[in-house]
Short mmCIF file of C-alpha atoms and ligand atoms in Angstrom, two decimals:
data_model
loop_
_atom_site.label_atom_id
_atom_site.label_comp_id
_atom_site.label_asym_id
_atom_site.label_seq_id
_atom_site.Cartn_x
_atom_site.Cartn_y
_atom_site.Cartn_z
CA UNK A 1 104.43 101.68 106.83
CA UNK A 2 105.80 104.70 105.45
CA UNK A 3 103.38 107.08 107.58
CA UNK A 4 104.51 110.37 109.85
CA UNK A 5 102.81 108.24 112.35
CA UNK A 6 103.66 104.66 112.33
CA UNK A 7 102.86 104.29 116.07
CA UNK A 8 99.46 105.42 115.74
CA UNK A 9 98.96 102.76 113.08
CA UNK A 10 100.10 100.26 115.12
CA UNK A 11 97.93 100.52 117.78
CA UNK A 12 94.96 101.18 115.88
CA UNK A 13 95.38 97.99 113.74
CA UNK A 14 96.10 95.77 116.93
CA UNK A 15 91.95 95.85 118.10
CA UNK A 16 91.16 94.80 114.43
CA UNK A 17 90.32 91.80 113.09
CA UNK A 18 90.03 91.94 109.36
CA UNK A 19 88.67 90.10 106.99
CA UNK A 20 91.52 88.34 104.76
CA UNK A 21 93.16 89.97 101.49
CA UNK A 22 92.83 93.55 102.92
CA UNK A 23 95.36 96.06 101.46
CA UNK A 24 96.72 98.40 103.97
CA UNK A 25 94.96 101.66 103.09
CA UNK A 26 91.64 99.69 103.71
CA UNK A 27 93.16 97.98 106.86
CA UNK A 28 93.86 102.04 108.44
CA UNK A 29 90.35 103.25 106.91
CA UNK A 30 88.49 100.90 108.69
CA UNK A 31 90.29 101.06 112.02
CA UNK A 32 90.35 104.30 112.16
CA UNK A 33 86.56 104.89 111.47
CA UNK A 34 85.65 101.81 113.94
CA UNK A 35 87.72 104.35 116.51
CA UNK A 36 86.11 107.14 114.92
CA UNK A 37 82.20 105.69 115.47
CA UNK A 38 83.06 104.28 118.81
CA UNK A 39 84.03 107.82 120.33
CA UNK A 40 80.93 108.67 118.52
CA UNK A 41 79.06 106.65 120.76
CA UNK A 42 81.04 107.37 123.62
CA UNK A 43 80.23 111.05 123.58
CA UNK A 44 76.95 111.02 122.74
CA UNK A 45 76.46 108.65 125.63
CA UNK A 46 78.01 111.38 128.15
CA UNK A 47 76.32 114.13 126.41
CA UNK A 48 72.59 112.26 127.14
CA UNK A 49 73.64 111.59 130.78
CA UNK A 50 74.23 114.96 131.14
CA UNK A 51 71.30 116.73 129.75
CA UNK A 52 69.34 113.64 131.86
CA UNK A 53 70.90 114.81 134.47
CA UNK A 54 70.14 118.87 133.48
CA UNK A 55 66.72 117.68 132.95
CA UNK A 56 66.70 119.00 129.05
CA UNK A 57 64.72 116.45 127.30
CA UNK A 58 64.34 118.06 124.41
CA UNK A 59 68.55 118.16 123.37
CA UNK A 60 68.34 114.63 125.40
CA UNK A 61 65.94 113.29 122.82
CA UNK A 62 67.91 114.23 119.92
CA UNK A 63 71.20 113.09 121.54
CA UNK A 64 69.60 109.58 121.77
CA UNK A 65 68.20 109.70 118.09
CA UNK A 66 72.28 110.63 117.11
CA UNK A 67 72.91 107.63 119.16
CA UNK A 68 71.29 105.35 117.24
CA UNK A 69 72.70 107.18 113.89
CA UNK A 70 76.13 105.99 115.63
CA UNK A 71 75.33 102.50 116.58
CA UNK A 72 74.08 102.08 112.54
CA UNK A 73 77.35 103.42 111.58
CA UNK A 74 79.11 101.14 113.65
CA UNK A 75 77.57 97.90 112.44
CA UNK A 76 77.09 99.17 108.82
CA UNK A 77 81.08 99.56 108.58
CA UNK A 78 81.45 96.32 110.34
CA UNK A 79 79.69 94.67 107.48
CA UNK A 80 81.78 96.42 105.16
CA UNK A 81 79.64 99.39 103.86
CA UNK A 82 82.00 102.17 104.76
CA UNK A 83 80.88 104.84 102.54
CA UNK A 84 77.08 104.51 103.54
CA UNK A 85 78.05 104.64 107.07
CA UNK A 86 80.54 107.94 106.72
CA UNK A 87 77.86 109.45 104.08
CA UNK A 88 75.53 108.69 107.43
CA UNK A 89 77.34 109.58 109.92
CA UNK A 90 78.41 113.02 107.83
CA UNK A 91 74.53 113.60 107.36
CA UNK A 92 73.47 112.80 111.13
CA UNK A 93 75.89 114.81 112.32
CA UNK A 94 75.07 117.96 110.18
CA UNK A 95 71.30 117.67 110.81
CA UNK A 96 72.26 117.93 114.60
CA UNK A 97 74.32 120.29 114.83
CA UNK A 98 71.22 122.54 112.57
CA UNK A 99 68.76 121.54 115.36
CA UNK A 100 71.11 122.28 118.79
CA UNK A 101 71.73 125.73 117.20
CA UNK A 102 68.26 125.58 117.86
CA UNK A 103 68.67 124.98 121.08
CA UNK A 104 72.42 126.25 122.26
CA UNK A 105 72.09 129.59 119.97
CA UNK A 106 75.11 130.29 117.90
CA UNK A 107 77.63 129.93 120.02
CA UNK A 108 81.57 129.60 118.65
CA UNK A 109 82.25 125.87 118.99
CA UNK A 110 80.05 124.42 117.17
CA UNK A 111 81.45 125.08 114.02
CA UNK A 112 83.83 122.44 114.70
CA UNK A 113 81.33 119.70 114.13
CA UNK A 114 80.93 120.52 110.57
CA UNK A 115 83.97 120.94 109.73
CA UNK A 116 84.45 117.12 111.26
CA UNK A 117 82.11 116.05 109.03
CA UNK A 118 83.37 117.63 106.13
CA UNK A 119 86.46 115.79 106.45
CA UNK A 120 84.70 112.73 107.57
CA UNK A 121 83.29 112.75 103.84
CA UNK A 122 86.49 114.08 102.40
CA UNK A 123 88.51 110.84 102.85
CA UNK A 124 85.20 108.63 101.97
CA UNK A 125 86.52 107.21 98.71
CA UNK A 126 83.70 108.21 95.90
CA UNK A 127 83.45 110.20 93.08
CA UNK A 128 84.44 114.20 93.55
CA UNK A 129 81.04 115.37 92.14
CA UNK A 130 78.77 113.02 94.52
CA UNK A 131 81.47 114.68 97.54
CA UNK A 132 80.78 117.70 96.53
CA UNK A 133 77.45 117.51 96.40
CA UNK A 134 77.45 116.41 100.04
CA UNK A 135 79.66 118.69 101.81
CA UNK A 136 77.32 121.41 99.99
CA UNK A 137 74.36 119.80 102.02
CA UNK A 138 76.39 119.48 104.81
CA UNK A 139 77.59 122.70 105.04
CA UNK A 140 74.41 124.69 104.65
CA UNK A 141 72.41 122.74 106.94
CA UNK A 142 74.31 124.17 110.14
CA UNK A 143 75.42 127.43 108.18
CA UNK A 144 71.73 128.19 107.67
CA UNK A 145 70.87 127.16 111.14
CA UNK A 146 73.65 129.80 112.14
CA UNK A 147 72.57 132.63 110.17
CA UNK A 148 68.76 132.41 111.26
CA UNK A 149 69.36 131.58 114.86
CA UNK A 150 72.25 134.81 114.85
CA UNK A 151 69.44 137.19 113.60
CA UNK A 152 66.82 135.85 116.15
CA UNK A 153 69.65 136.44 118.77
CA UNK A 154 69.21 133.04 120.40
CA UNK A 155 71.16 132.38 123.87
CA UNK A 156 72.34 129.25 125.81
CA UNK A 157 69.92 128.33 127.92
CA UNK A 158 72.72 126.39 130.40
CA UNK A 159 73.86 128.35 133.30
CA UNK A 160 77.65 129.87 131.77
CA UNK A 161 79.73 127.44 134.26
CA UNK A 162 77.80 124.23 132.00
CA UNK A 163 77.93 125.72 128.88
CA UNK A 164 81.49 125.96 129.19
CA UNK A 165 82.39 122.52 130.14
CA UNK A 166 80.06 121.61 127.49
CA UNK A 167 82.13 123.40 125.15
CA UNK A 168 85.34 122.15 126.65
CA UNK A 169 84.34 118.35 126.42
CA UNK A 170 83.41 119.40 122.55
CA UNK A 171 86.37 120.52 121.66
CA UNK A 172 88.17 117.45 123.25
CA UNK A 173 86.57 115.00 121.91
CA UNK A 174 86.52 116.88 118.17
CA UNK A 175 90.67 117.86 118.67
CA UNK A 176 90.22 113.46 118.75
CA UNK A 177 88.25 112.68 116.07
CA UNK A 178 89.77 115.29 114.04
CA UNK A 179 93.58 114.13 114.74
CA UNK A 180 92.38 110.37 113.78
CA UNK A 181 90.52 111.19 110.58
CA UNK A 182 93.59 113.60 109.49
CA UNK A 183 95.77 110.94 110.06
CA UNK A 184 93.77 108.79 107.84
CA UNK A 185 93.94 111.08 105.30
CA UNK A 186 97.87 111.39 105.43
CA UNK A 187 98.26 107.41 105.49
CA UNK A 188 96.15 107.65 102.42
CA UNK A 189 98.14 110.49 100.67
CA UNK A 190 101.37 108.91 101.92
CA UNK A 191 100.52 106.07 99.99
CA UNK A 192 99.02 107.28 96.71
CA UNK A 193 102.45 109.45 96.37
CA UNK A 194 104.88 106.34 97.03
CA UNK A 195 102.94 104.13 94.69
CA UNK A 196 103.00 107.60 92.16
CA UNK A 197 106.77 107.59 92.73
CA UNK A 198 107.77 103.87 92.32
CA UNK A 199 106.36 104.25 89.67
CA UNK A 200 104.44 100.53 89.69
CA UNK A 201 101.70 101.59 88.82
CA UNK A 202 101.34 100.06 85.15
CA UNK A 203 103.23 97.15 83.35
CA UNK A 204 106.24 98.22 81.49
CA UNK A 205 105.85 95.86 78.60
CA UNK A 206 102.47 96.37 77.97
CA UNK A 207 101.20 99.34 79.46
CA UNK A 208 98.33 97.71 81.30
CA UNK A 209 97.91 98.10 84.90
CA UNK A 210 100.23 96.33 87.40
CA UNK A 211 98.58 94.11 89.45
CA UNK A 212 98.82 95.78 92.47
CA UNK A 213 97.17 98.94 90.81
CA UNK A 214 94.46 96.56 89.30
CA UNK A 215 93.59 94.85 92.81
CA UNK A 216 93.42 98.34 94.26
CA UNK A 217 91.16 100.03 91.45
CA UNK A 218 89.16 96.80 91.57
CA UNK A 219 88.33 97.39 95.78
CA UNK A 220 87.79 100.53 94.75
CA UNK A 221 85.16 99.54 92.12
CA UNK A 222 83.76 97.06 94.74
CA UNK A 223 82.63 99.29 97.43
CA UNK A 224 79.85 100.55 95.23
CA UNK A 225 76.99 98.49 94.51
CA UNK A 226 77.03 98.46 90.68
CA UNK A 227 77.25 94.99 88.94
CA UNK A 228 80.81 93.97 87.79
CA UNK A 229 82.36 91.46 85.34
CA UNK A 230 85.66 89.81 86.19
CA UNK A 231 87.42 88.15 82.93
CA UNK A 232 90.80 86.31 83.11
CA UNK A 233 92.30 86.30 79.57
CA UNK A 234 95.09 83.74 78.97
CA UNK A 235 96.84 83.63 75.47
CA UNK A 236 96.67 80.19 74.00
CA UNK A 237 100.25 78.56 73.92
CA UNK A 238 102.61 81.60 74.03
CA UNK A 239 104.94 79.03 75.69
CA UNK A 240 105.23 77.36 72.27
CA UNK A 241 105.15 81.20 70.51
CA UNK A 242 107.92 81.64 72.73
CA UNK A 243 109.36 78.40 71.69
CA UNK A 244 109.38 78.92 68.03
CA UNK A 245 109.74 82.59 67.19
CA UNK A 246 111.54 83.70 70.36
CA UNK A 247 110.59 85.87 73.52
CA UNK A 248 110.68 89.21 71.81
CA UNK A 249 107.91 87.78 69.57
CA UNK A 250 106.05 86.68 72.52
CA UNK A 251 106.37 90.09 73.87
CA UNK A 252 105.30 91.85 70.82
CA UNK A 253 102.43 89.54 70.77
CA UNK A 254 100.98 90.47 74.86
CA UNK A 255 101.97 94.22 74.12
CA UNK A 256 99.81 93.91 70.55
CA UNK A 257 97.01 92.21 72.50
CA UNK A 258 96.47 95.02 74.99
CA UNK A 259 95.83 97.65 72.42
CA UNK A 260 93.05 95.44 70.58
CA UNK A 261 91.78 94.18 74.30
CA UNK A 262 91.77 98.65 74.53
CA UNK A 263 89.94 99.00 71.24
CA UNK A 264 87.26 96.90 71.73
CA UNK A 265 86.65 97.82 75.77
CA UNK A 266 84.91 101.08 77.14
CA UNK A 267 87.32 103.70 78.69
CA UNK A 268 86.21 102.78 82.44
CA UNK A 269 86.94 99.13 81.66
CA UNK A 270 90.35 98.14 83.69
CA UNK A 271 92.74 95.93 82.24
CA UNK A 272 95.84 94.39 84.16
CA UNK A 273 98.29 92.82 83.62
CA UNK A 274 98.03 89.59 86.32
CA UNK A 275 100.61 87.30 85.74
CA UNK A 276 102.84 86.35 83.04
CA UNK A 277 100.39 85.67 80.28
CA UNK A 278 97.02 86.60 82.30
CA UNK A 279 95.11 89.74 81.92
CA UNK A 280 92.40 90.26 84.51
CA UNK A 281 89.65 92.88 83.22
CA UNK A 282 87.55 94.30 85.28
CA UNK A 283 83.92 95.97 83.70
CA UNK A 284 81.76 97.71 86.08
CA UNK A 285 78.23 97.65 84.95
CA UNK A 286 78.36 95.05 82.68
CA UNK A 287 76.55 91.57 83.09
CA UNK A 288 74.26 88.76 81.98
CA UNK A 289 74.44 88.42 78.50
CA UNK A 290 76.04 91.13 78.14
CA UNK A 291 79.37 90.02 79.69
CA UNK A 292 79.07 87.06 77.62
CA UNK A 293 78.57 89.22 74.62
CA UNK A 294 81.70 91.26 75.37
CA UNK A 295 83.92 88.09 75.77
CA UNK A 296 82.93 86.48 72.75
CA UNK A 297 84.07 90.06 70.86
CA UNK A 298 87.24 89.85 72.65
CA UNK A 299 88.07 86.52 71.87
CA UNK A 300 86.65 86.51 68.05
CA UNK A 301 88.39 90.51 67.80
CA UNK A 302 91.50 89.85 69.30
CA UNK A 303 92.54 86.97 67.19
CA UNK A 304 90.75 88.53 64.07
CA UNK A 305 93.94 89.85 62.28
CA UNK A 306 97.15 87.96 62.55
CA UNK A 307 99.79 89.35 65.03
CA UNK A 308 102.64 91.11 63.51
CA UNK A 309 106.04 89.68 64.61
CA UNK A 310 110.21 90.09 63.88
CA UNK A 311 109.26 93.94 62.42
CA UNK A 312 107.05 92.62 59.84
CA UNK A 313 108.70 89.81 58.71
CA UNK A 314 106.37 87.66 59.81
CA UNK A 315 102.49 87.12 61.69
CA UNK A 316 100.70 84.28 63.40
CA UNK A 317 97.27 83.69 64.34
CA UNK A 318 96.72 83.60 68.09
CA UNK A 319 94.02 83.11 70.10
CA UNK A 320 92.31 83.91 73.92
CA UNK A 321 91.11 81.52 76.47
CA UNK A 322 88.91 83.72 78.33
CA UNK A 323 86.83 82.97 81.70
CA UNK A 324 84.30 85.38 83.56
CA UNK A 325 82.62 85.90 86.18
CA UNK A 326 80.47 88.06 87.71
CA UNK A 327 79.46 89.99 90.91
CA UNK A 328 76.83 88.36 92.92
CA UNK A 329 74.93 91.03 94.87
CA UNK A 330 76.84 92.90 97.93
CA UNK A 331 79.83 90.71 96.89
CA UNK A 332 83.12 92.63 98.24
CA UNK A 333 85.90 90.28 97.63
CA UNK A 334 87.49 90.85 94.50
CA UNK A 335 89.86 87.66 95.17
CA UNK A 336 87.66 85.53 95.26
CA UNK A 337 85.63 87.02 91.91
CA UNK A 338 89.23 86.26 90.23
CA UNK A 339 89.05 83.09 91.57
CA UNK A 340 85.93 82.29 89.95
CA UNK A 341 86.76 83.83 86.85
CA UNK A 342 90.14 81.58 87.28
CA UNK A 343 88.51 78.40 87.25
CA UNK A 344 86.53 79.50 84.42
CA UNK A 345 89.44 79.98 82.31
CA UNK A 346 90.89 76.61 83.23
CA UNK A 347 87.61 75.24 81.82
CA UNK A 348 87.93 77.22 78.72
CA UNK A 349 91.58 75.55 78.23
CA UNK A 350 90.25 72.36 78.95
CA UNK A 351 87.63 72.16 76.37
CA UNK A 352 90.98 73.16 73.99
CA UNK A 353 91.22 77.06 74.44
CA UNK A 354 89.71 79.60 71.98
CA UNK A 355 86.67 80.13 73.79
CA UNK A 356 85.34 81.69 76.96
CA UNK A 357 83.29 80.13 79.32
CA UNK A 358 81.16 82.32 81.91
CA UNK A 359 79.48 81.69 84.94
CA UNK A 360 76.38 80.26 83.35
CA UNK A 361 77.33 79.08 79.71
CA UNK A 362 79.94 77.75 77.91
CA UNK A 363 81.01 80.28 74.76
CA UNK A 364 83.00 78.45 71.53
CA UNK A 365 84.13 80.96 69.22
CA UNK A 366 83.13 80.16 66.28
CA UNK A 367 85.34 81.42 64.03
CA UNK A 368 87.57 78.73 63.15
CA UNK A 369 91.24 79.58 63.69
CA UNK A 370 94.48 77.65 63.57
CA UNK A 371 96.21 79.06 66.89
CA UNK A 372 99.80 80.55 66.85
CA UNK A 373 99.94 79.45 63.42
CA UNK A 374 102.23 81.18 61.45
CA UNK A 375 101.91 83.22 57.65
CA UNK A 376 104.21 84.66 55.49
N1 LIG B 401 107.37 86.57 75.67
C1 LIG B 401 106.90 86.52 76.90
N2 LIG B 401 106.49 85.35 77.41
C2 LIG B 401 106.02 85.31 78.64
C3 LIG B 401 105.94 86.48 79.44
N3 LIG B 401 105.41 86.15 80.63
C4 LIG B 401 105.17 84.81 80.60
N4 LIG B 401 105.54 84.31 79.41
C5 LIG B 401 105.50 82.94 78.95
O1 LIG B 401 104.19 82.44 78.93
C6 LIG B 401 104.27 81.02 79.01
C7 LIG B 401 103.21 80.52 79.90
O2 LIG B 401 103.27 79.15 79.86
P1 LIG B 401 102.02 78.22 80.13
O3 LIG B 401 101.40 78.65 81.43
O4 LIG B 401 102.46 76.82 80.00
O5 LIG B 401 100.99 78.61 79.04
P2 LIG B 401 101.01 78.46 77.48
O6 LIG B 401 102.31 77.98 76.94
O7 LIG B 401 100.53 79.79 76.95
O8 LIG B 401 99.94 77.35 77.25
P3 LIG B 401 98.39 77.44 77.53
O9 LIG B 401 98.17 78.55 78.52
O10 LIG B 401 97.99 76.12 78.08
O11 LIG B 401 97.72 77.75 76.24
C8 LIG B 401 105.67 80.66 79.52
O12 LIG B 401 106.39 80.09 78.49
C9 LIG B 401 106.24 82.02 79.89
O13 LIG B 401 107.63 82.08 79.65
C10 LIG B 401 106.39 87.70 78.89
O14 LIG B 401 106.38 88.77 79.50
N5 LIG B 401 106.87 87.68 77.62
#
C-alpha cells in the first residue's frame, strides 16, 4: 500500500469491517481512529479506577464525563460522522486537560495532550480556515489554564511516587495515540503525493477530472452535511458522430463539451470524466428546483451553438441526455447517488435523449434540435 508502514496497516484493517466502496485512505482513517477512541476509553477507564481508588472524586467525576465524550466518539464514527467525532473528541480533550491543570497544577506532561489533539484535528479532512479556527480554541483553552494556574503556583496534590506513575502511564498511552494518528497522517500524505505523481489526476483528452479523483473529491464533499446534486451527462449518439466524421471529431466534440459544461457551472462544481462518453458532475449546495434549473441550462447551453469539427471545416448539432439526482439527508454513499443519477439518464435516453430527467420530474428541452446533425 505504498506506506513506510505497511504492517501497521495490515493489522489495523484486519478488526474492520467496512462498509462497501471504501477507498483506502478512508479504510486507514477510520481504523485508525476506531483504535484511536478505543484507547481513549481504555485509559480513561484506568485513570477513574485509580482516582476511585485515591479517593479523588472530583478528577474522578470529570474522568467519567471524558468517558462518555469517548463512548460518543466511538459510535458517532461508527455511523460514519468522523469529523464531528474528531472535532469532539479534539474539544473534550482540550476542555480537560484546562480543568486537571486545575487540579494537577502545571506540571510538564500535560502538554502532550494538546498537542494530541492538535493533530487529532490536523488530519480531520475540512476546510483549513474552520481547522484553524479550532486548534486556536484548542490551544488556548489548556495554554490559558497553564498560565493562570503557573502564577497561582498550584501543586500536585498526589503523593510524588503517584504523580509519577501517573505521568508515566500518560506518556505511554500518548507516545500510542500519537504514533497511530502520525501514521495516519503519512498514509494520507503518501497517497496524495503518488496520485500527484502519476499524474491521474485529470483526463488527458478533456481536462476534466479522472474518475478516481472525482470519486475521491465527491467522499470528500459527502462527509459534510450540505445538500448535493449528482448529474450523469451522456452525449447523444457520439457512436454514430464517431461513425460518420471519425474519432478525432468525436474527441473534439467531449473536449468542446467540457469547456461549455465549465462556462455555465460555478467554480466549486466538479466535473469528471466517468466513462467513455459520461460526465458525472457533482454540485454541492445545489437542489430542488434548482438542480433542475441547472440541468435544463446545461442541456439547452451545451447544444446551443453547433460543435466545431475537422479545424473548421465543418459543425454539427449535438445534444445531452442528462439524469440527476440528489442527496437525501445524511446520505454518505456517493455510489449509490451515481447510481440513481444513472438510472435517471437511462430514462432520459429512453424517452429519445435531449432532455434530463431528475429525481422528481421529467425535463424536455424545449428547444428543438436535430442531434449530431451536421452544417456547412
Ligand atoms: N471520439 C471518442 N469516442 C468515444 C470516446 N470514448 C467513448 N467513445 C465512443 O462513445 C460511444 C458510446 O457508444 P454508446 O454507448 O452506444 O452511445 P452512443 O453511440 O453515444 O448512443 P447513445 O448514448 O444511446 O446516445 C462509442 O462509440 C465509443 O467508441 C472517446 O474518448 N473519444
Amino acid at each position: 500500500m505504498g506506506s513506510p508502514h505497511p504492517h501497521l496497516a495490515r493489522w489495523l484493517l484486519r478488526f474492520e469491517d467496512f462498509p462497501p466502496g471504501l477507498t483506502e485512505d478512508e479504510k486507514t482513517f477510520h481504523a485508525t481512529f476506531n483504535v484511536v477512541y478505543v484507547l481513549a476509553i481504555a485509559s480513561h477507564l484506568l485513570y477513574a479506577g485509580l482516582m476511585l481508588w485515591l479517593g479523588e472524586m472530583g478528577i474522578l467525576a470529570l474522568d467519567l464525563g471524558m468517558l462518555v465524550v469517548d463512548l460518543v466518539c466511538l459510535q458517532l464514527h461508527r455511523a460514519r460522522r468522523e469529523v464531528l467525532a474528531a472535532n469532539l473528541l479534539a474539544l473534550g480533550t482540550c476542555a480537560q486537560i484546562s480543568l486537571s491543570l486545575g487540579y494537577f497544577g502545571p506540571a510538564p506532561g500535560f502538554d502532550y495532550f494538546y498537542f494530541g489533539a492538535l493533530l487529532c484535528i490536523y488530519c480531520i479532512r475540512m476546510p483549513f480556515t474552520r481547522r484553524l479556527l479550532l486548534c486556536l480554541i484548542c490551544l488556548s483553552m489548556p495554554l490559558l489554564a497553564y498560565v493562570v494556574l503557573m502564577f497561582q503556583g498550584v501543586a500536585n496534590p498526589l503523593p510524588p511516587g503517584w504523580a509519577f506513575a501517573f505521568r508515566l502511564i500518560n506518556l505511554c498511552v500518548l507516545t500510542v495515540f500519537f504514533t497511530l494518528v502520525l501514521v495516519q497522517m503519512g498514509w494520507s500524505a503518501d497517497r496524495l503525493r503518488q496520485r500527484f505523481e502519476s499524474r491521474e489526476r485529470f483526463d488527458e483528452l478533456t481536462g476534466a477530472l479522472s474518475r478516481a479523483e472525482l470519486i475521491d473529491k465527491g467522499r470528500e464533499m459527502l462527509m459534510g452535511t450540505q445538500p448535493i446534486s449528482v448529474m450523469m451527462v451522456d452525449v447523444d449518439h457520439l457512436g454514430l458522430i464517431n461513425e460518420t466524421w471519425g474519432r478525432a471529431a468525436g474527441d473534439q466534440v467531449l473536449k468542446e463539451l467540457v469547456k461549455r459544461m465549465r462556462s455555465i457551472l460555478r467554480g466549486e462544481d466538479l466535473i469528471g470524466r466517468y466513462g467513455g462518453e459520461e460526465f458525472v458532475l457533482l454540485s454541492p449546495r445545489l437542489h430542488g428546483e434548482r438542480a433542475d434549473q441547472v440541468a435544463e441550462r446545461l442541456c439547452k447551453g451545451a447544444s446551443a451553438l453547433p460543435f466545431v469539427i475537422n479545424d473548421g471545416i465543418n459543425s454539427l448539432d449535438v445534444s445531452l441526455s442528462i439524469g440527476v439526482a440528489q442527496r437525501q439527508s445524511g446520505d454518505k454513499d456517493l455510489e449509490s447517488l451515481i447510481a440513481k443519477a444513472d438510472v435517471n439518464l437511462f430514462r432520459a435516453k429512453r424517452e429519445g435523449c435531449n432532455r434530463f430527467v431528475s429525481d422528481n420530474q421529467l425535463g424536455p428541452v424545449s428547444r428543438s434540435s436535430e442531434s449530431h446533425g451536421s452544417r456547412s
